[in-house]
């Protein structure tokens, strides 16, 4: 049966819903969740991320390979999440529900450095996120993505996912219920420690600080304010760091840091 069809039989829905309930608080819950979602919309990958107040995001689940996870999970949590439209939607108190990427951004976003250096690196053509609110400062986002050669999500896809939003929300909150948050945060701390060693054998301490801030999404201006030095000095350190690392742009720096994290993972 076509998962984008309007004709989802009661028997199919009943089977998927029962399967989801039976697998609550087990390792098989994400698979059951995916099958339920696939009754309504096609997608290639699924990521569940928890956003708590001003803390870095915590990955609850993903189905990515090691290299993709190094970009979309580990590296994302060190700073790029601050520029993510879905993360920003949670922080701004957007109404819970399903949204396409195009629902949250304007056309300029698709020409932004963040889009070029993040979305294109993971070969995503489009993303649909389900915003689940536990309270005003605690959210979970189910992110469904399609690959570079796939069509973008439609407004009809949004309607279909919103039709089961309350079921998704209740099941996700019940399944994780903050379970494993401390362990996930500890894992994130380890990633940040690994990233802190990126280029340590070639960069001066100040150059390394500038590189870490750039990787976290800072501009030269905001990095200068953070470090208490002039913007011109930041640019000099950035130029020297790029030369030592053999990169010539922020996109190349992003790629080098991602490869470094992936190598540490394996």
Backbone as a ProteinNet text record, in pm:
[ID]
protein_1_A
[PRIMARY]
XXXXXXXXXXXXXXXXXXXXXXXXXXXXXXXXXXXXXXXXXXXXXXXXXXXXXXXXXXXXXXXXXXXXXXXXXXXXXXXXXXXXXXXXXXXXXXXXXXXXXXXXXXXXXXXXXXXXXXXXXXXXXXXXXXXXXXXXXXXXXXXXXXXXXXXXXXXXXXXXXXXXXXXXXXXXXXXXXXXXXXXXXXXXXXXXXXXXXXXXXXXXXXXXXXXXXXXXXXXXXXXXXXXXXXXXXXXXXXXXXXXXXXXXXXXXXXXXXXXXXXXXXX
[TERTIARY]
84	0	87.2	48.2	122.7	109	222.4	212.5	166.1	164.6	113.2	-33.7	-91.6	-232.3	-320.8	-438.3	-533.9	-606.9	-594.5	-671.3	-587.3	-569.9	-502.3	-611.4	-611.3	-719.1	-713.1	-827.2	-834.6	-748.2	-746.6	-666.4	-516.9	-470.4	-329.9	-295.3	-381.9	-359.4	-360.7	-456.3	-468.3	-343.7	-292.5	-171.6	-51	-35.6	78.2	69.1	-50.9	-70	-44.9	-96	-73.5	75.8	142.3	285.4	363.4	320.8	386.4	369.3	247.7	221.1	299.5	305.6	374.3	524.1	577.1	722.2	764.6	671.2	704.8	813.6	911.8	1021.6	1105.1	1113.6	1204.3	1292.1	1396	1485.3	1416.9	1300.2	1230.9	1129.4	1114.8	1017.2	1043.9	1168.5	1190.7	1149.3	1170.9	1130.5	978.9	908	761.9	713	780.8	744.9	763.7	874.8	901.5	793.5	752.7	650.7	518.7	486.4	362.6	371.4	483.7	501.8	500	557.3	564.4	427.1	328	192.3	140.3	199.9	148.1	236.8	368.5	458.1	587.3	644	772.1	887.2	990.7	1111.9	1225.9	1349.5	1466.9	1532	1535.4	1599	1515.7	1535.9	1459.3	1553.8	1543.3	1623.7	1529.6	1548.6	1473.7	1571.7	1545	1635.8	1559.1	1620.4	1559.9	1630.4	1551.4	1603.7	1551.6	1644.4	1607.8	1664.8	1577.6	1615.9	1737.8	1846.5	1965.1	2073.1	2044.9	2144.6	2161.4	2277.9	2295.6	2195	2156.9	2057.7	2110.3	2016.9	2049.3	1983.4	2061.2	2007.3	1940.6	1812.4	1739.8	1749.5	1751.6	1758.4	1799.3	1873	1897.5	1927	1909	1934.9	2044.1	2139.6	2244.8	2369	2451	2578.9	2677.1	2797.4	2892.1	2929.8	2952.8	2994.8	2880.9	2759.7	2645.4	2617.7	2632.3	2608.4	2710.8	2834.6	2937.8	2898.3	2827.8	2782.2	2649.9	2550.6	2414	2386.7	2470.9	2447.2	2558.9	2679.8	2787.2	2826.6	2858.8	2903.3	2790.3	2671.5	2552.6	2535.3	2559.6	2536.2	2641	2751.9	2856.9	2834.4	2730.8	2706	2614.9	2627.3	2541.4	2391.2	2351.4	2208.5	2146.5	2229.1	2178.6	2121.1	2165.6	2118.3	2010	1977.4	1880.5	1738.9	1663.6	1527.8	1436	1452.8	1366.1	1402.5	1531.7	1575.5	1526.6	1537	1491.3	1339.6	1266.8	1120.9	1082.8	1157.8	1131.8	1160.9	1276.1	1315.4	1220.8	1158.5	1067.3	924.4	900.3	767.7	667.4	715.3	626.5	518.9	401.9	295.2	338.4	320.3	357.5	286.2	353.4	295.9	401.5	358.2	449	473.5	600.5	638.6	741.6	728.1	834.5	941.6	1061	1166.2	1118.8	1050.2	1003.9	900	835.2	737	803.5	931.6	1000.6	1102.5	1138	1243.5	1195.3	1270.5	1244.5	1347.1	1334	1421.4	1568.5	1596.9	1736.1	1808.2	1733.2	1794.3	1865.5	1807.9	1864.2	1990.9	2025.1	2150.6	2248.2	2209.4	2291.1	2410.6	2510.6	2628.9	2590.8	2497.1	2453.2	2393.5	2307.9	2246.3	2351.5	2444.9	2548.1	2642	2675.9	2776.7	2716.1	2582.8	2523.5	2432.3	2326.3	2231.2	2297.6	2379.2	2441.2	2543.5	2606.8	2704.5	2638.2	2514	2445.5	2349.2	2358.7	2284.1	2132.9	2080.3	1937.4	1874.1	1764	1691.9	1585.3	1527.5	1422.2	1404.6	1342	1323	1183	1118.9	990.9	1009.5	978.4	998.1	866.2	852.2	735.4	779.2	729	765.1	673.5	735.2	661.1	702.7	607.9	639.6	604.9	707.9	684.6	647.5	719.2	683.2	748.9	743.9	789.6	938	1017.6	1162	1213.9	1125.4	1166.4	1088.1	1159.3	1096.7	1165.7	1090.9	1147.6	1105.6	1199.1	1167.4	1193.5	1090.7	1108.1	1140.7	1260.4	1304	1303.2	1224.1	1217.4	1282.2	1372.4	1442.4	1437.3	1451.1	1459.2	1592.9	1647.8	1777.4	1775.9	1895.9	1915.3	1833.4	1803.1	1731.3	1581.5	1535.2	1394.2	1319.2	1188.3	1109.8	1092.6	1062.2	1038.9	904.9	893	766.8	659.9	535.5	424.2	339.1	251.3	158.6	65.8	38.8	-44	28.5	159.6	237.3	224.1	227.5	214	78.6	-26.9	-162	-170.7	-112.1	-118	-47.6	72	144.3	72.8	16.4	-57.5	-181.6	-232.5	-350.7	-320.9	-191	-154.3	-60.2	-57.8	36.9	19.7	-103.5	-124.8	-77.4	-98.1	-48.6	103.7	166.8	312.7	367.4	307.3	353.7	344.8	228.4	209.6	305.4	323.1	409.4	555.6	602.6	743.1	772.2	684	704.4	702.7	612	602.5	724.6	770.3	881.5	1011.8	1049.3	1178.8	1168	1071.1	1046.5	1176.1	1262.2	1393.5	1491.8	1449.3	1535.6	1664.7	1776.2	1905.5	1960	1893.4	1939.3	2078.4	2103.6	2234.6	2344.4	2315.8	2414.9	2437.8	2329.2	2343.4	2424.7	2402.2	2477.4	2624.8	2652.2	2791.3	2858.8	2784.2	2839.6	2868	2776.4	2799.1	2923.6	2943.4	3063	3189.6	3185.1	3300.4	3326.2	3217.8	3233.7	3298.7	3253.1	3310.9	3458.3	3492	3632.9	3715.4	3659.6	3730.9	3747.6	3640.1	3648.4	3751.3	3769.3	3866.3	4008.9	4032.6	4167.5	4190.6	4086.1	4098.3	4203.7	4308.1	4413.8	4508.9	4497.9	4579.3	4728.7	4766.1	4907.8	4964.7	4876.5	4923.2	4889.5	4792	4743.7	4793.8	4806	4833.9	4706	4714.9	4593.3	4488.6	4530.2	4433.8	4371.6	4452.8	4399.8	4297.9	4327.4	4234.8	4102.8	4108.8	3987.3	3903.9	3969.4	3898.9	3832.8	3904.6	3849.3	3726.9	3733.6	3618.5	3496.8	3518.4	3406.5	3346.9	3431.6	3381.9	3298	3346.2	3272.3	3139.7	3129	3004.6	2909.5	2948.7	2860.3	2888.1	2995.3	3026.8	3083.1	3048.4	3111.7	3238.9	3318.5	3438.7	3401.5	3290.8	3247.3	3207.1	3125.8	3082.4	3196.8	3289.6	3406.6	3494.4	3508	3590.2	3528.5	3395	3327.2	3342.5	3334	3345	3484.5	3586.7	3725.6	3783.6	3713.6	3763.3	3881.5	3885	3991.2	3925.3	4002.8	3944.1	3904.8	3811.4	3768.4	3884.3	3970	4085.7	4179.9	4198.1	4284.5	4225.3	4092.9	4025.5	4051.4	4041.6	4060.8	4204.6	4300.1	4439.9	4456.3	4401.4	4409.6	4338.6	4223.8	4149.9	4231.4	4291.9	4375	4490.7	4559.1	4672.5	4627.7	4511.6	4460.3	4422.6	4354	4316.3	4440.5	4544.4	4667.6	4730.5	4734.5	4795.7	4713.8	4581.8	4494.6	4475.3	4525.3	4513.5	4374.5	4298.6	4164.5	4160.3	4060.1	4052.6	3916.6	3823.1	3690	3625.9	3514.6	3441.6	3386.5	3341.9	3289	3396.4	3519.4	3628.7	3668.7	3662.4	3690.7	3588.3	3461	3352.1	3378.8	3416.8	3443.4	3560.3	3666.6	3784	3749.6	3671.1	3632	3541.6	3453.1	3364.4	3443.6	3540.6	3623.9	3700.3	3745.9	3818.8	3728.9	3607	3512.7	3478.4	3456.4	3422.3	3536.7	3661.2	3775.5	3787.9	3751.2	3755.4	3646.9	3533	3423.6	3462.7	3537.5	3568.5	3699.2
-120.2	0	124.6	225	350	423.5	449.6	516.8	660.6	717.1	852.2	852.3	734.3	724.3	770.8	824	863.5	743.1	629.1	510.4	418.7	457.2	369.7	293.7	163.5	84.3	86.8	67.8	62.5	-51.8	-163.5	-278.9	-244.2	-173.2	-133.7	-39.4	57.3	152.3	79	-11.3	-84.7	-168.6	-233.1	-314.7	-229.5	-114.6	-26.9	30.3	68.3	127.6	23.8	-97.9	-205.2	-237.8	-241.4	-269.2	-163.1	-36.7	72.9	57.8	26.5	11.4	-105.6	-215.2	-334.7	-311.3	-218.5	-195.7	-72.4	-14.8	97.9	58.6	148.7	129.9	5.6	-27.9	-133.8	-76.9	-151.9	-108.3	-111.1	-174.6	-188.1	-77	13.4	121	207.5	253.4	337.8	271.4	140.4	68.7	71.3	51	55.8	196.7	296.1	435.7	465.8	418	441.2	377.4	255.3	187.3	262.9	319.7	397.6	522.6	590	710.7	679.1	564.4	527	493.5	472	455.7	585.3	697.1	828.2	905.3	884.6	965.2	889.3	909.7	847.9	932.9	867	936.6	836.1	887	799.3	780.9	885.5	871.8	939.8	895.8	947.8	975.1	1094	1134.2	1192	1152.8	1213	1286.4	1413.2	1497.9	1570.2	1576.1	1647.2	1780.9	1888.3	2022.3	2070.1	2097.8	2143.2	2282.1	2381.4	2517.4	2560.2	2604	2651	2543	2421	2314.1	2261	2204.9	2141.6	2028	1998.4	1893.7	1755.2	1666.6	1528	1437.9	1351	1258.2	1140.4	1120.2	1006	884.5	911.2	799.8	855.5	774.4	805.2	674.5	677.7	559.1	587.5	673.1	716.8	629.2	630.8	561.8	649.7	599	669.1	807.4	817.4	946.3	1047.3	1005.7	1096.8	1138.4	1042.9	1074.7	1173.3	1164.4	1259.2	1401.5	1419.6	1552.8	1588.7	1502.5	1534.7	1519.9	1447.7	1427	1489.9	1434.3	1482.6	1627	1653.5	1788.1	1888.9	1852.6	1937.6	1987.6	1899.5	1933.3	2026.7	2046.6	2134	2281.4	2313.9	2454	2478.9	2403.9	2430.7	2423.2	2350.5	2341	2478.3	2574.9	2708.6	2776.1	2732	2788.5	2703	2589.8	2497.7	2555.2	2567.3	2622.2	2546	2414.8	2337.7	2362.4	2372.1	2408.6	2548.4	2641.7	2778.1	2782.8	2698	2693.2	2651	2555.3	2512.7	2626.2	2690	2797	2916.9	2938.2	3051.7	3017.7	2892.2	2852.8	2830.5	2778.8	2747.6	2648.4	2658	2564.7	2421.4	2323.6	2184.1	2134.8	2047.3	1992.6	1966.8	1929.5	1896.7	2019.3	2037.2	2149.1	2101.9	2151.4	2133.5	2239	2212.4	2313.2	2444.6	2436	2556.2	2634	2569.5	2638.9	2728.8	2705.9	2775.8	2878	2874.4	2962.4	3032.7	3136.1	3198.7	3148.8	3192.4	3141.8	3172.8	3279.9	3316.3	3206.5	3129.9	3022.9	2922.6	2893.5	2792.6	2841.7	2968.3	3021.6	3052.1	3018.7	3052.3	2958.5	3004.9	2922.7	2798	2812.2	2697	2589.1	2630.2	2531.9	2464.8	2545.4	2489.9	2395.5	2430.2	2350.8	2243.6	2243.4	2139.8	2048	2101.6	2017.6	1946.6	2019.9	1956.5	1851.9	1868.3	1769.3	1634.9	1638.3	1513.5	1472.9	1543.1	1506.7	1499.8	1600.8	1610	1708.6	1667.9	1760.3	1834.5	1769	1834.2	1763	1833.8	1781.4	1818.3	1724.6	1747.7	1716.5	1810.6	1790	1792.4	1702.4	1701.2	1755.3	1872.8	1936.9	1886.1	1824.6	1770.1	1847.6	1909.2	1991.1	1918.2	1899.6	1843.7	1955.7	2066.4	2190.1	2303.9	2424.8	2540.4	2537.2	2462.4	2459.8	2319.2	2225.5	2086.5	2032.1	2008.9	1966.4	1842.8	1766.4	1658.8	1684.1	1670	1685.4	1553	1503.2	1389.2	1446.9	1422.8	1476.8	1367.6	1388.3	1296	1365	1297.5	1362.3	1278.5	1348.4	1285.2	1319.5	1226	1243.4	1342.7	1369.8	1475.5	1455.1	1332.4	1306.6	1287.8	1308.1	1288.2	1421.7	1418.2	1542.5	1598	1724.3	1787	1740.9	1753	1720.8	1820.6	1775.5	1858.9	1901.9	1996.5	2038.9	1923.8	1834	1716.7	1623.6	1610.8	1530.4	1586.3	1717.5	1782.4	1750.6	1759.7	1730.3	1586.5	1493.3	1351.6	1326.3	1385.8	1364.9	1433.6	1551.3	1619.9	1542.6	1457.4	1378.7	1274.5	1241.1	1145.4	1209.7	1343.3	1414.5	1378.8	1369.5	1341.9	1201.2	1106.4	970.2	968.4	1035.8	1042.1	1106.5	1216.6	1290.7	1206.3	1145	1064.6	945.7	879.7	761.6	797.8	904.8	945.3	988.2	1069.1	1114.5	996.5	904.1	786.8	696.6	677.6	584.9	632.9	757.6	804.7	860.5	943.7	993.7	1033.4	1104.1	1150	1035.5	911.8	796.1	809.9	793.6	797.4	936.5	1040.8	1177.4	1201.5	1150.1	1171.7	1104.2	980.9	910.2	980.3	1031.5	1102.3	1229.8	1300.8	1422.4	1391.5	1281.4	1241.6	1211.3	1146	1116.6	1245.8	1343.8	1472	1539.6	1531.3	1590.7	1528.5	1396.7	1328.4	1378.6	1402.9	1455.5	1593.6	1678	1811.9	1805	1706.5	1689.2	1648.5	1560	1518.4	1635.5	1715.9	1830	1931.3	1940.8	2035.4	1999.2	1874.3	1832.4	1848.9	1892.2	1909.6	2016.6	1977.9	2070.3	2109.5	2043.8	2083.2	2069.3	1978.2	1956.7	2061	2143.1	2240.5	2385.1	2406.3	2540.8	2592.3	2723.7	2785.3	2781.2	2795.6	2794	2894.6	3016.5	3117.8	3081.1	3027.1	2984.3	2872.7	2781.4	2671.6	2724.9	2826.9	2887.5	2949	3020.9	3083.8	2978	2870	2762	2700.6	2674.9	2614.8	2707	2836.7	2930.6	2934.6	2930.2	2928	2802.7	2689.1	2563.5	2566.2	2649	2661.9	2764.9	2822.9	2913.8	3061.1	3094.7	3235	3301	3427.4	3510.1	3569.2	3637.2	3702.9	3805.9	3875.9	3976.8	3919.3	3813.2	3754.4	3682.1	3624.9	3560.5	3663.7	3781.9	3886.7	3932.6	3945.6	3984.7	3877.2	3750.9	3639.4	3632.2	3655	3641.9	3771.5	3881.7	4009.1	4062.6	4033.7	4083.3	4149.1	4218.9	4288.1	4190.8	4234.5	4150.8	4126.7	4228.4	4212.1	4104.6	4098.6	3995	3856.7	3846.4	3718.3	3673.9	3766.8	3732.1	3687.8	3749.8	3706.7	3564	3535.8	3400.2	3299.9	3340.2	3251.8	3221.2	3324.4	3306	3210.4	3230.3	3144.5	3001.1	2985.5	2851.6	2778.3	2847.4	2785.3	2738.1	2822	2786.6	2661.5	2654.5	2539.4	2411.9	2426.5	2310.3	2270.3	2353.7	2322.3	2341.1	2438.3	2468.1	2615.1	2651	2789.2	2852.9	2780.2	2834.8	2768	2826.8	2768	2630.8	2616.6	2487.3	2379.4	2412.5	2315.5	2285.3	2386.1	2364.2	2268.3	2290.6	2203.8	2059	2040.5	1905.9	1840.2	1918.2	1863.5	1821.2	1904.4	1871.4	1749.1	1738.1	1622.1	1493.8	1499.4	1380.6	1342	1441.9	1416.3	1345.8	1396.2	1332.5	1190.9	1173.8	1039.7	942.4	987.3	899.2	861.7	954.2	926.2	827.3	835.6	743.2	600	585.7	450.6	401.4
0	0	0	-73.9	-80.7	52	124.8	252.6	241.4	118.6	99.5	58.4	52.1	15.3	130.6	97.6	201.2	258.2	190.2	227.2	315.2	441.9	538.4	612	598.2	655.2	808	870	1015.6	1067.8	993.5	1036.4	1037.7	936.3	930.5	1046.2	1068.5	1177.6	1312.5	1329.5	1455.1	1480.7	1376.8	1389.5	1428.4	1362.1	1390.5	1531.5	1573.4	1705.6	1815.4	1795.4	1893.1	1902.6	1788	1783.6	1861.4	1847.3	1918.5	2069.2	2113.2	2256.3	2315.9	2241.7	2291.5	2310.1	2235.6	2238.6	2317.3	2390	2475.6	2575.5	2591.9	2686.8	2656.3	2527.1	2481.8	2370.9	2335.2	2227.2	2090.7	2082.8	1954.7	1929.7	2026.8	2011.1	1887.4	1861.9	1743.8	1612.5	1601.7	1480.3	1464.9	1575.7	1571.9	1539	1593.6	1565	1416.8	1362.8	1220.1	1133.5	1165	1085.1	1087.8	1204.2	1212.9	1125.1	1131.2	1050.3	900.7	863.9	723.3	664.5	748.5	697.4	637.2	678.6	640.9	545	552.7	470.3	443.3	325.2	291.5	345.7	395.2	437.5	440.1	448	444.2	580.5	660.7	791.7	899.2	1023.1	1136.3	1252.9	1308.8	1424.6	1529.6	1654.5	1764.9	1855.2	1879.2	1955.4	2064.7	2181.2	2294.1	2313.7	2327.2	2352.1	2487.8	2578.8	2712.4	2737.7	2743.2	2777.2	2695.4	2761.6	2690.1	2676.9	2722.8	2718.2	2575.5	2544.7	2413.8	2395.1	2272.2	2246.7	2282.1	2311.6	2343.6	2239.2	2178.5	2078.8	2149.4	2122	2178.2	2086.6	1955.8	1859.4	1723.5	1646.7	1505.8	1432.6	1300	1218.8	1115.3	1150	1058.5	1070.4	966.2	976.3	1054.2	1079.1	1165.9	1113	981.6	925.3	932.6	894.7	902.5	1046.6	1139.7	1281.3	1333.5	1284.3	1327.8	1293.5	1181.2	1141.1	1208.1	1192.4	1231.8	1380.5	1451.9	1595.1	1678.4	1668.3	1754.4	1723.5	1596.6	1561.1	1578.3	1538.9	1551.7	1694.6	1792.4	1932.2	1991	1920.5	1973.7	1941.3	1863.9	1832.2	1714.8	1602.7	1486.8	1516.2	1620.2	1653.6	1680.4	1721.2	1750.4	1625.9	1507.4	1381	1315.5	1375.9	1318.3	1333.1	1223.1	1231.2	1326.2	1337.9	1426.9	1573.4	1601.6	1735.7	1771	1678.2	1701.7	1722.6	1651.2	1667.2	1808.3	1863.8	2001.9	2099.4	2081.8	2174.4	2167.8	2052.5	2038.5	2078.8	2119.4	2165.1	2053.3	1941.2	1829	1873	1813.8	1845.6	1811.7	1902	1871.5	1746.5	1673.3	1551.3	1447	1327.5	1217.6	1130.5	1092.4	1006.9	905.5	782.9	685.6	709.7	660.8	670.9	609	494.8	424.6	504.4	600.5	684.1	787.3	813.9	922.5	873.4	744.4	693.1	566.8	526.5	397.3	296	173.4	67.2	91.6	165.3	193.2	270.9	349.8	428.4	338.5	222.3	133.6	63.1	83.8	32.9	146	269	385.3	399.2	472.3	498.7	576.5	671.2	750.6	660	567.2	477.6	390.4	338.5	249.4	323.6	447.1	517.9	607.1	624.6	709	628	571.1	498.6	381.1	307.1	190.5	229.5	345.9	389.9	420.4	467.8	498.9	387.5	274.3	152.5	177	245.6	271.9	174.6	112	24.5	102.8	202.8	280.7	414.2	507.2	642.6	690.7	758	823.4	970.8	1056.2	1198.7	1274.7	1371	1458.6	1593.5	1630.3	1755.7	1867.2	1967.6	2081.5	2207	2273.7	2390.6	2519.3	2603	2736.6	2832.1	2822.5	2892.3	2815.2	2866.1	2788.3	2755.3	2831.8	2806.3	2778.1	2750.8	2726.7	2607.9	2497.8	2373.4	2317.9	2239.3	2157.9	2013.3	1921.5	1778.8	1707.7	1638.6	1548.4	1411.5	1364.4	1236.1	1130.8	1026.2	913.5	794.1	725.3	614.5	488.4	376.6	245.5	182.3	106.1	43.3	-70.8	-120.9	-219.8	-346.9	-384	-508.6	-488.3	-365.1	-334.8	-337.7	-365.7	-366.6	-225.3	-218.1	-87.9	-29.8	100.7	166.7	122.3	124.1	81.2	200.2	176.5	281.9	321.2	225.9	255.9	353.5	338.6	432.5	574.7	585.3	715.9	777.6	696.9	745.4	795.5	719.9	758.8	891.5	909.9	1035	1150.3	1125.4	1231.6	1275	1186.4	1221.6	1329.4	1348.5	1453.3	1555.7	1558.6	1644.8	1792.7	1839.8	1981.6	2019.2	1929.6	1953.8	1958.1	1861.3	1857.9	1984.9	2023.5	2140.4	2267.1	2289.6	2410.1	2413.3	2298.8	2293.4	2316.1	2252	2267	2409.6	2467.2	2605.9	2701.8	2681	2769.2	2752.8	2630.1	2606.9	2668.6	2641.5	2691.3	2832.4	2857.1	2991.8	3061.6	2988.5	3036.7	3054.8	3017.9	3039.3	2959.7	3025.7	2959.8	2936.7	2988.1	2962	3018	3138.1	3199.2	3118.1	3071.3	2991.5	2858.6	2798.3	2672	2690	2801.6	2826.1	2847.3	2915.7	2936.2	2802.6	2712	2579.7	2502.8	2516.5	2450.9	2505.4	2637.5	2696.9	2638.9	2614.4	2556.6	2414.4	2338.5	2203.2	2207.5	2300.1	2311.7	2350.2	2433.3	2470.3	2348.4	2263.5	2142.1	2046.7	2034.3	1943.9	1993.2	2125	2180.3	2140.9	2100.4	2059.9	1909.5	1836.3	1691.8	1661.6	1588.5	1550	1660.9	1777.3	1893	1867.3	1777.8	1750.9	1654	1593.8	1495	1530.9	1616.6	1645.5	1779.8	1788.2	1917.3	2001.2	2133	2216	2169.5	2131.5	2088.4	1953.7	1862.5	1733.2	1752.1	1844.7	1872.1	1928.7	2015	2069.1	1957.4	1866.7	1755.2	1667.1	1638.1	1555.4	1621.9	1752.9	1822.6	1815.9	1830.3	1823.3	1683	1581.9	1443.6	1420.5	1470.1	1454	1528.1	1631	1707.2	1646.4	1532.4	1462.9	1484.8	1557.2	1582	1456.8	1437.3	1335.3	1395.1	1312.8	1364	1470.5	1447.8	1544	1678	1677.2	1803.5	1873.6	1796.2	1856.3	1925.6	1864.8	1926.2	2057.6	2061.2	2184.7	2291.2	2249.9	2344.1	2404.9	2322	2366.8	2422.7	2399.7	2448.3	2368.6	2238.9	2150.8	2030.1	1950.1	1836	1725.9	1642	1530.6	1433.8	1416.2	1329.7	1378.8	1512.3	1570.3	1549	1562.9	1537.5	1393.8	1299.9	1158.8	1131.5	1202.2	1186.7	1238	1356.6	1412.7	1321.9	1267.2	1177.1	1052.6	995	875.2	904.5	1017.3	1052.9	1078.5	1146.2	1176.3	1047.7	956.5	829.9	754.1	755.7	685.3	745	878	945.1	925.8	915.5	900.7	754.5	663.2	521.5	466.5	521.5	472.1	432.2	351.3	303.7	327.2	390.5	413.2	533.9	580.6	692.1	654.2	530	485.3	491.4	448.2	453	597.2	683.7	825.9	885.4	851.2	896.4	854.3	727.8	676.2	748.9	773	841.2	983.7	1053.3	1190.2	1193.3	1094.9	1086.9	1064.4	972.6	948.3	1075	1148.5	1272.2	1374.2	1391.3	1484.9	1441.8	1311.2	1260	1284.6	1266.7	1289	1436.2	1523.2	1666.9	1706	1634.7	1661.9	1626.7	1516.7	1470.1	1529.2
[MASK]
++++++++++++++++++++++++++++++++++++++++++++++++++++++++++++++++++++++++++++++++++++++++++++++++++++++++++++++++++++++++++++++++++++++++++++++++++++++++++++++++++++++++++++++++++++++++++++++++++++++++++++++++++++++++++++++++++++++++++++++++++++++++++++++++++++++++++

